[in-house]
Amino acid sequence: MPSTTPAVTPTDVTSVRAALRSPRVLKTEVLAGLVVALALIPEAISFSIIAGVDPRVGLFASFTMAVSIAFLGGRPAMISAATGAVALVIAPVVRDHGLDYLLATVVLGGLMQVAMGLLGVARLMRFVPRSVMVGFVNSLAILIFMAQLPQLIDVPWAVYPMVAVGLLVIVLLPRVTTAVPSPLVAIVLLTAVTLLASINVPDVGGEGALPDSLPGFLVPDVPLTLETLQIIAPYALAMALVGLMESLMTAKLVDDVTDTGSDKTREAWGQGAANVITGFFGGMGGCAMIGQTMINVKVSGARTRLSTFLAGTFLLVLVVVLGDVVALIPMAALVAVMVMVSVATFDWHSIRPATLRRMPRSELTVMVVTVAVVVWTHNLAIGVVVGVVVAMVMFARRVAHFTQVVEAEPEGDARVYRVVGELFFASSNELVDQFDYASGGPRVVIDMSESHIWDASTVATLDAIETKYAARGTVVEIRGLNDDSTERRDRLRGHLGG
């Protein structure tokens, strides 16, 4: 009798144990790790140059981060390695104080991330609105594309047809077969053509020297003094914040792509632990790499920690054992892969005319501001923070307009006002001007059963209203407050100034 058990596909599997039991899924994970490792090499070398360190520092960081986070992280299939954002933050430490201070900074930054993770910083992700997330994704795609431009300017003419061929292979091959990741085929094909035809184009070897030995454990040679702490602490804190923000945003993005959840708290302290390990093995530190993660998850179809672990392992094998071969890979092949990653990452639906017509103007503003700030600063963390702040201001402004004061039927000699809406600093500041103090009469009733007091600004406004009426001999009765509003007002009334 034929089995009714459905075939296992790579996207059905999220555990390493299940992947090892399925040859098809295992092949997907292995090949995905290999493609990511090849893409990591030039990136790690480039980030080492940005940080002002030897290429081996960036390559060792990518190896230790990927292997460590495969065990410690909370988001399976996400790739962590040396990144440009972290390189920009720590570059001044190397320039002014040397490599040992950099490694000490990485270790301290990792410890800070562990502390932040255990304190629940990851829960702040729920305050990131969708418009910021869309802006984050679109700006990321733009940055990935922009990062390829130096490899397309002032280069031999042969680079351009090679990139075009690589793009065609990546786009068209999946329509024929998905047995092998199309980016890997493009890399192998273009490398073979370059060698066989003796085409002179920039290659990986031209980006910097590859290491020929394994990383070893070392303790940063810095004095354990308060002065050292004062030097490295600001950079360590900046690194911790930037790294956590990019990692948590990337984890959320992978959650959406794979329709699976992840443990953000574990990811936060896992990133910190990985950075501590990296610092003690001579690496420059890092965080989640969104471009390589998209290669792993979206392009190659990986879903488990196995692909992350293999990406780090393959990276070390490629640069240490097969360094001479890897150095021959044309940069045009990797540029083609990264261009397709940028195209796949961009949320094209968000800029369709129909979508733009339906979206509220405030949401579009937040998305555009996020993209503009990220592209301008080349810093995803700054863009996200600015986007969240703009979203909060837009939300407060929108909600403030829903608050109104309506005059109801009088109760005897008392004028009655109904306050409707949420009362906080943005809405309550105008509340004081919505009452008629001149003709208040002997008594005024303010019914607040349809409103809520959220902050001290509202309590101060109510105090001001009572004071204005009292100056004209009118008694004010405020009624209808819910328990939370009553508790807040009783605690603060009369203690907020004149």
XYZ file of C-alpha atoms in Angstrom:
498
model
C 0.000 0.000 0.000
C 1.532 3.381 -0.975
C 2.518 5.757 1.813
C 0.347 8.818 2.371
C 3.128 10.757 4.104
C 3.757 14.032 2.220
C 7.196 14.634 0.775
C 9.493 16.695 2.920
C 10.530 19.986 1.339
C 13.276 22.315 2.555
C 10.768 24.916 3.677
C 8.986 22.346 5.891
C 12.088 21.704 7.992
C 13.415 24.051 10.651
C 15.369 21.663 12.923
C 18.870 20.336 12.307
C 17.843 16.801 13.258
C 15.085 16.763 10.627
C 17.475 18.218 8.028
C 20.020 15.455 8.673
C 17.320 12.828 8.088
C 16.298 14.263 4.711
C 18.928 14.077 1.913
C 17.086 16.722 -0.104
C 16.934 19.206 2.750
C 20.503 18.430 3.777
C 21.705 19.198 0.249
C 19.866 22.535 0.328
C 21.443 23.472 3.657
C 24.965 22.445 2.562
C 24.842 24.288 -0.764
C 23.288 27.351 0.855
C 26.129 27.449 3.378
C 28.681 27.204 0.561
C 27.105 30.070 -1.418
C 26.975 32.272 1.675
C 30.615 31.475 2.523
C 31.727 32.540 -0.958
C 29.742 35.779 -0.664
C 31.161 36.447 2.820
C 34.811 36.502 1.750
C 34.919 39.795 -0.198
C 32.475 41.397 2.234
C 34.612 40.508 5.259
C 37.737 41.791 3.520
C 35.981 45.053 2.618
C 34.756 45.578 6.183
C 38.269 44.920 7.475
C 39.519 47.735 5.270
C 36.771 50.032 6.609
C 37.782 49.192 10.189
C 41.473 49.697 9.390
C 42.585 46.166 10.259
C 44.206 43.219 8.453
C 41.743 41.166 6.310
C 42.260 38.121 8.548
C 40.616 40.048 11.448
C 37.382 40.396 9.456
C 37.528 36.859 8.072
C 38.147 35.313 11.510
C 35.268 37.416 12.895
C 32.930 36.095 10.189
C 33.949 32.496 10.980
C 33.584 32.736 14.766
C 30.359 34.777 14.605
C 28.659 32.382 12.171
C 29.690 29.205 14.005
C 28.882 30.622 17.462
C 25.489 32.050 16.547
C 24.519 28.750 14.918
C 24.463 27.293 18.449
C 23.595 30.365 20.532
C 21.196 32.393 18.369
C 17.422 32.478 18.511
C 16.749 32.736 14.758
C 17.628 29.601 12.725
C 19.193 30.198 9.281
C 20.179 33.795 10.051
C 23.788 34.669 9.187
C 25.964 36.699 11.551
C 29.452 37.864 10.607
C 31.648 40.953 10.381
C 29.511 43.888 9.174
C 29.992 47.372 7.823
C 27.882 48.979 10.553
C 30.081 47.556 13.317
C 33.240 48.357 11.317
C 32.255 52.016 11.090
C 31.633 52.210 14.849
C 34.915 50.628 15.937
C 37.224 52.117 13.286
C 38.283 55.068 15.513
C 39.459 52.658 18.233
C 41.922 50.975 15.869
C 43.097 54.278 14.443
C 43.750 55.913 17.798
C 44.664 53.005 20.091
C 45.515 49.878 18.070
C 44.190 46.346 17.541
C 44.276 45.158 21.173
C 41.936 47.978 22.213
C 39.644 46.981 19.355
C 39.469 43.395 20.623
C 38.803 44.638 24.169
C 36.007 46.823 22.770
C 34.460 43.834 21.011
C 34.521 41.750 24.202
C 32.980 44.563 26.279
C 30.373 45.255 23.600
C 29.453 41.569 23.622
C 29.045 41.583 27.399
C 26.780 44.629 27.089
C 24.657 42.803 24.513
C 24.339 39.800 26.827
C 23.175 42.108 29.632
C 20.707 43.898 27.339
C 19.355 40.581 26.103
C 18.803 39.279 29.629
C 17.122 42.590 30.575
C 14.548 42.116 27.795
C 15.661 44.734 25.269
C 14.378 42.465 22.471
C 10.800 43.152 23.592
C 11.190 46.727 22.321
C 10.852 45.335 18.794
C 7.085 45.478 19.155
C 7.324 49.284 19.029
C 8.737 49.207 15.492
C 5.801 49.934 13.125
C 5.360 48.258 9.760
C 6.160 51.442 7.825
C 9.604 51.552 9.484
C 10.111 47.868 8.704
C 9.281 48.437 5.030
C 11.637 51.432 4.945
C 14.315 49.308 6.614
C 13.973 46.553 3.999
C 13.938 48.949 1.035
C 16.907 50.971 2.291
C 18.789 47.741 2.910
C 18.213 46.712 -0.707
C 19.474 50.099 -1.889
C 22.603 49.864 0.289
C 23.369 46.350 -0.984
C 23.126 47.614 -4.562
C 25.192 50.734 -3.846
C 27.904 48.574 -2.261
C 28.391 46.872 -5.647
C 28.951 50.106 -7.584
C 32.705 50.373 -6.818
C 33.094 47.000 -8.569
C 31.330 48.399 -11.652
C 33.189 51.703 -12.036
C 36.565 52.065 -13.740
C 36.841 48.334 -14.408
C 37.716 46.358 -17.587
C 34.862 46.184 -20.111
C 34.658 42.385 -19.697
C 33.194 42.862 -16.199
C 29.874 44.110 -17.579
C 28.987 41.130 -19.828
C 30.143 38.784 -17.037
C 27.779 40.443 -14.562
C 24.983 40.258 -17.141
C 25.616 36.536 -17.724
C 25.673 35.942 -13.976
C 22.316 37.697 -13.569
C 20.800 35.648 -16.397
C 22.006 32.385 -14.836
C 20.631 33.332 -11.416
C 17.246 34.344 -12.859
C 16.726 31.662 -15.512
C 18.287 28.511 -14.014
C 15.597 28.037 -11.308
C 13.021 27.794 -14.121
C 14.862 24.735 -15.401
C 16.073 23.092 -12.178
C 16.435 23.872 -8.494
C 18.766 20.971 -7.779
C 21.694 23.372 -7.297
C 21.451 26.998 -6.094
C 21.692 29.265 -9.126
C 24.129 31.693 -7.410
C 26.605 28.826 -6.915
C 26.293 27.836 -10.569
C 26.886 31.448 -11.626
C 30.032 31.686 -9.480
C 31.474 28.398 -10.774
C 30.594 29.159 -14.408
C 32.075 32.657 -14.449
C 35.205 31.498 -12.623
C 35.725 28.717 -15.186
C 35.187 31.081 -18.121
C 37.613 33.613 -16.643
C 40.345 31.009 -16.183
C 39.845 29.185 -19.488
C 39.691 32.372 -21.552
C 42.395 34.121 -19.488
C 40.147 37.157 -18.996
C 41.809 39.868 -16.936
C 39.174 41.097 -14.463
C 39.270 41.947 -10.727
C 39.120 38.872 -8.509
C 38.756 38.047 -4.811
C 42.522 37.858 -4.392
C 42.787 41.512 -5.343
C 40.624 42.511 -2.367
C 43.292 41.527 0.170
C 45.481 38.713 1.423
C 43.695 35.601 2.723
C 44.868 33.986 6.003
C 46.863 30.749 5.896
C 46.367 29.629 9.506
C 43.554 28.978 11.975
C 42.476 31.616 14.515
C 43.884 31.132 18.010
C 42.709 32.136 21.473
C 44.212 35.365 22.776
C 43.591 37.891 25.530
C 43.707 41.563 24.444
C 46.919 43.143 25.726
C 45.418 46.224 27.387
C 45.848 47.549 30.936
C 42.892 46.701 33.164
C 42.387 50.271 34.364
C 39.592 52.826 34.555
C 41.304 54.785 31.788
C 41.029 51.796 29.442
C 37.351 51.453 30.304
C 36.790 55.140 29.584
C 38.402 54.695 26.166
C 36.544 51.593 25.003
C 33.158 51.885 26.794
C 31.557 54.498 24.462
C 32.517 52.514 21.370
C 31.458 49.232 22.991
C 28.027 50.682 23.835
C 27.577 52.028 20.296
C 28.606 48.668 18.858
C 26.211 46.820 21.178
C 23.244 49.022 20.240
C 23.919 49.013 16.487
C 24.563 45.261 16.452
C 21.450 44.399 18.445
C 19.213 46.645 16.380
C 20.382 45.238 13.060
C 20.224 41.658 14.357
C 16.718 41.961 15.795
C 15.420 43.726 12.696
C 16.956 41.009 10.520
C 15.415 38.291 12.708
C 12.005 39.913 12.292
C 12.527 40.063 8.537
C 13.425 36.353 8.397
C 10.353 35.575 10.525
C 8.224 37.242 7.838
C 10.008 35.546 4.928
C 9.791 32.043 6.440
C 6.443 32.422 8.269
C 8.092 31.114 11.441
C 8.799 32.653 14.821
C 12.080 33.173 16.637
C 13.339 33.786 20.160
C 14.422 37.449 20.073
C 15.710 37.420 23.652
C 17.937 34.436 22.935
C 19.087 36.114 19.729
C 20.048 39.250 21.673
C 22.205 37.546 24.299
C 23.424 35.031 21.702
C 24.812 37.876 19.593
C 26.601 39.173 22.674
C 28.101 35.793 23.524
C 29.243 35.372 19.900
C 30.971 38.760 20.028
C 32.740 37.852 23.272
C 34.024 34.648 21.650
C 35.026 36.576 18.523
C 36.982 39.155 20.527
C 39.011 36.438 22.260
C 39.814 34.826 18.893
C 41.115 37.996 17.260
C 37.971 38.995 15.348
C 36.571 42.490 14.833
C 33.074 41.647 16.029
C 29.851 41.773 14.052
C 26.118 41.177 13.957
C 23.469 39.762 11.631
C 24.246 40.243 7.931
C 21.026 40.973 6.117
C 22.340 40.496 2.583
C 23.922 37.118 3.312
C 20.870 36.093 5.339
C 18.671 36.794 2.323
C 21.021 34.708 0.153
C 20.699 31.875 2.666
C 16.959 32.056 3.300
C 15.326 33.641 0.269
C 17.629 32.703 -2.610
C 18.995 29.338 -1.468
C 16.005 28.177 0.598
C 17.848 27.274 3.821
C 15.834 27.062 7.041
C 18.013 25.562 9.793
C 21.036 26.358 11.959
C 23.015 23.876 9.890
C 23.357 26.321 6.988
C 24.653 29.018 9.358
C 27.197 26.662 10.887
C 28.333 25.418 7.491
C 28.669 28.982 6.168
C 31.246 29.690 8.879
C 32.964 26.324 8.458
C 33.146 26.591 4.670
C 34.472 30.130 5.003
C 37.397 28.955 7.119
C 38.130 26.002 4.823
C 37.925 28.150 1.718
C 40.274 30.894 2.928
C 42.786 28.687 4.797
C 42.868 25.466 2.754
C 41.612 26.602 -0.657
C 42.705 30.221 -0.495
C 44.595 30.056 -3.780
C 41.500 28.777 -5.591
C 39.069 31.207 -3.934
C 41.345 34.116 -4.833
C 40.654 33.371 -8.531
C 36.864 33.933 -8.276
C 35.992 37.033 -10.347
C 34.332 39.812 -8.384
C 31.818 40.095 -11.238
C 30.279 36.773 -10.149
C 29.777 37.960 -6.576
C 28.463 41.332 -7.791
C 25.812 39.498 -9.831
C 24.773 37.507 -6.741
C 24.509 40.604 -4.556
C 22.582 42.585 -7.183
C 19.980 39.826 -7.301
C 19.868 39.823 -3.506
C 19.096 43.553 -3.545
C 16.332 43.021 -6.120
C 14.816 40.161 -4.102
C 15.052 42.123 -0.838
C 13.301 45.286 -2.050
C 9.563 45.403 -1.277
C 8.333 46.310 -4.767
C 4.704 46.145 -3.667
C 5.308 49.114 -1.353
C 5.977 51.492 -4.276
C 3.215 50.369 -6.640
C 0.927 53.285 -7.587
C -2.117 51.453 -6.204
C -0.361 50.937 -2.857
C 0.827 54.538 -2.703
C -2.716 55.820 -3.329
C -4.173 53.722 -0.514
C -1.479 54.271 2.125
C -2.027 57.100 4.646
C 0.283 60.038 4.046
C 1.813 59.672 7.508
C 2.770 56.032 6.793
C 4.419 57.020 3.496
C 6.295 59.806 5.264
C 7.705 57.383 7.833
C 8.808 54.929 5.133
C 10.467 57.642 3.003
C 12.218 59.217 6.002
C 13.578 55.836 7.096
C 14.931 55.105 3.614
C 16.393 58.600 3.198
C 18.212 58.587 6.548
C 19.639 55.091 6.040
C 20.878 55.855 2.523
C 22.311 59.204 3.631
C 24.100 57.908 6.739
C 24.764 54.342 5.493
C 23.659 53.281 8.971
C 20.575 51.091 9.324
C 20.344 51.634 13.087
C 20.164 55.437 12.801
C 17.520 55.156 10.098
C 15.353 52.841 12.206
C 15.594 55.103 15.284
C 14.659 58.194 13.243
C 11.848 56.286 11.548
C 10.400 55.153 14.885
C 10.586 58.713 16.277
C 8.827 60.137 13.201
C 6.178 57.399 13.443
C 5.560 58.258 17.110
C 5.214 61.968 16.313
C 2.840 61.230 13.434
C 0.772 58.923 15.633
C 0.582 61.451 18.477
C -0.433 64.183 16.041
C -3.140 62.011 14.499
C -4.567 60.822 17.818
C -4.515 64.341 19.286
C -7.051 65.521 16.707
C -9.594 62.942 17.891
C -9.963 64.633 21.292
C -12.865 67.059 21.619
C -14.970 68.848 24.206
C -18.759 68.749 23.652
C -21.264 70.797 25.672
C -24.177 68.628 26.882
C -27.603 69.408 28.366
C -27.340 71.540 31.560
C -28.051 69.902 34.928
C -29.945 72.552 36.882
C -27.621 75.534 37.290
C -24.580 73.575 36.115
C -23.121 73.677 32.610
C -22.037 70.183 31.501
C -19.108 69.386 29.211
C -18.223 65.939 27.832
C -14.547 65.248 27.084
C -14.142 62.578 24.389
C -10.811 60.961 23.400
C -7.400 59.995 24.721
C -5.710 62.682 26.816
C -1.917 62.983 26.738
C 0.610 65.757 26.154
C -0.251 66.262 22.456
C -4.027 66.440 22.951
C -4.359 67.928 26.433
C -2.361 71.102 25.737
C -5.255 72.484 23.670
C -7.897 71.234 26.109
C -7.656 74.302 28.344
C -8.836 76.584 25.505
C -12.020 74.624 24.756
C -14.053 75.820 27.751
C -16.122 79.003 28.127
C -14.809 80.497 31.370
C -16.574 83.862 31.092
C -20.093 82.392 31.286
C -19.387 79.417 33.467
C -22.065 80.159 36.042
C -21.950 78.924 39.636
C -21.079 75.318 38.728
C -19.473 73.359 35.876
C -19.498 69.572 35.417
C -16.798 67.949 33.261
C -17.833 64.400 32.307
C -14.738 62.305 31.441
C -16.370 58.903 31.164
C -15.402 58.780 27.442
C -11.758 59.733 27.930
C -8.584 58.491 29.622
C -5.753 60.353 31.378
C -2.390 59.033 30.235
C 0.183 61.453 31.633
C 1.060 64.312 33.972
C 0.472 66.914 31.236
C -3.251 66.114 31.285
C -3.429 66.341 35.084
C -1.699 69.730 34.933
C -4.196 70.866 32.276
C -7.158 69.848 34.444
C -5.602 71.742 37.379
C -5.302 74.802 35.136
C -8.959 74.521 34.073
C -10.092 74.332 37.720
C -7.896 77.337 38.592
C -9.358 79.438 35.752
C -12.915 78.661 36.807
C -12.125 79.197 40.506
C -10.797 82.686 39.716
C -14.325 83.505 38.452
C -16.086 81.888 41.400
C -17.163 78.764 39.534
C -16.994 75.340 41.201
C -15.770 72.511 38.951
C -16.828 68.889 39.335
C -14.833 66.326 37.351
C -16.563 62.973 37.155
C -16.651 59.726 35.204
C -12.919 58.959 35.426
C -11.961 55.301 35.197
C -9.877 53.736 37.972
C -6.499 54.202 36.274
C -7.193 57.850 35.439
C -8.499 58.509 38.958
C -5.394 56.997 40.558
C -3.086 59.056 38.334
C -4.976 62.307 38.955
C -5.230 61.810 42.720
C -1.494 61.160 42.890
C -0.427 64.187 40.808
C -3.119 66.909 41.207
C -1.872 70.004 42.967
C 1.778 68.925 42.776
C 2.662 70.024 39.255
C 3.383 73.727 39.719
C 1.362 76.914 39.781
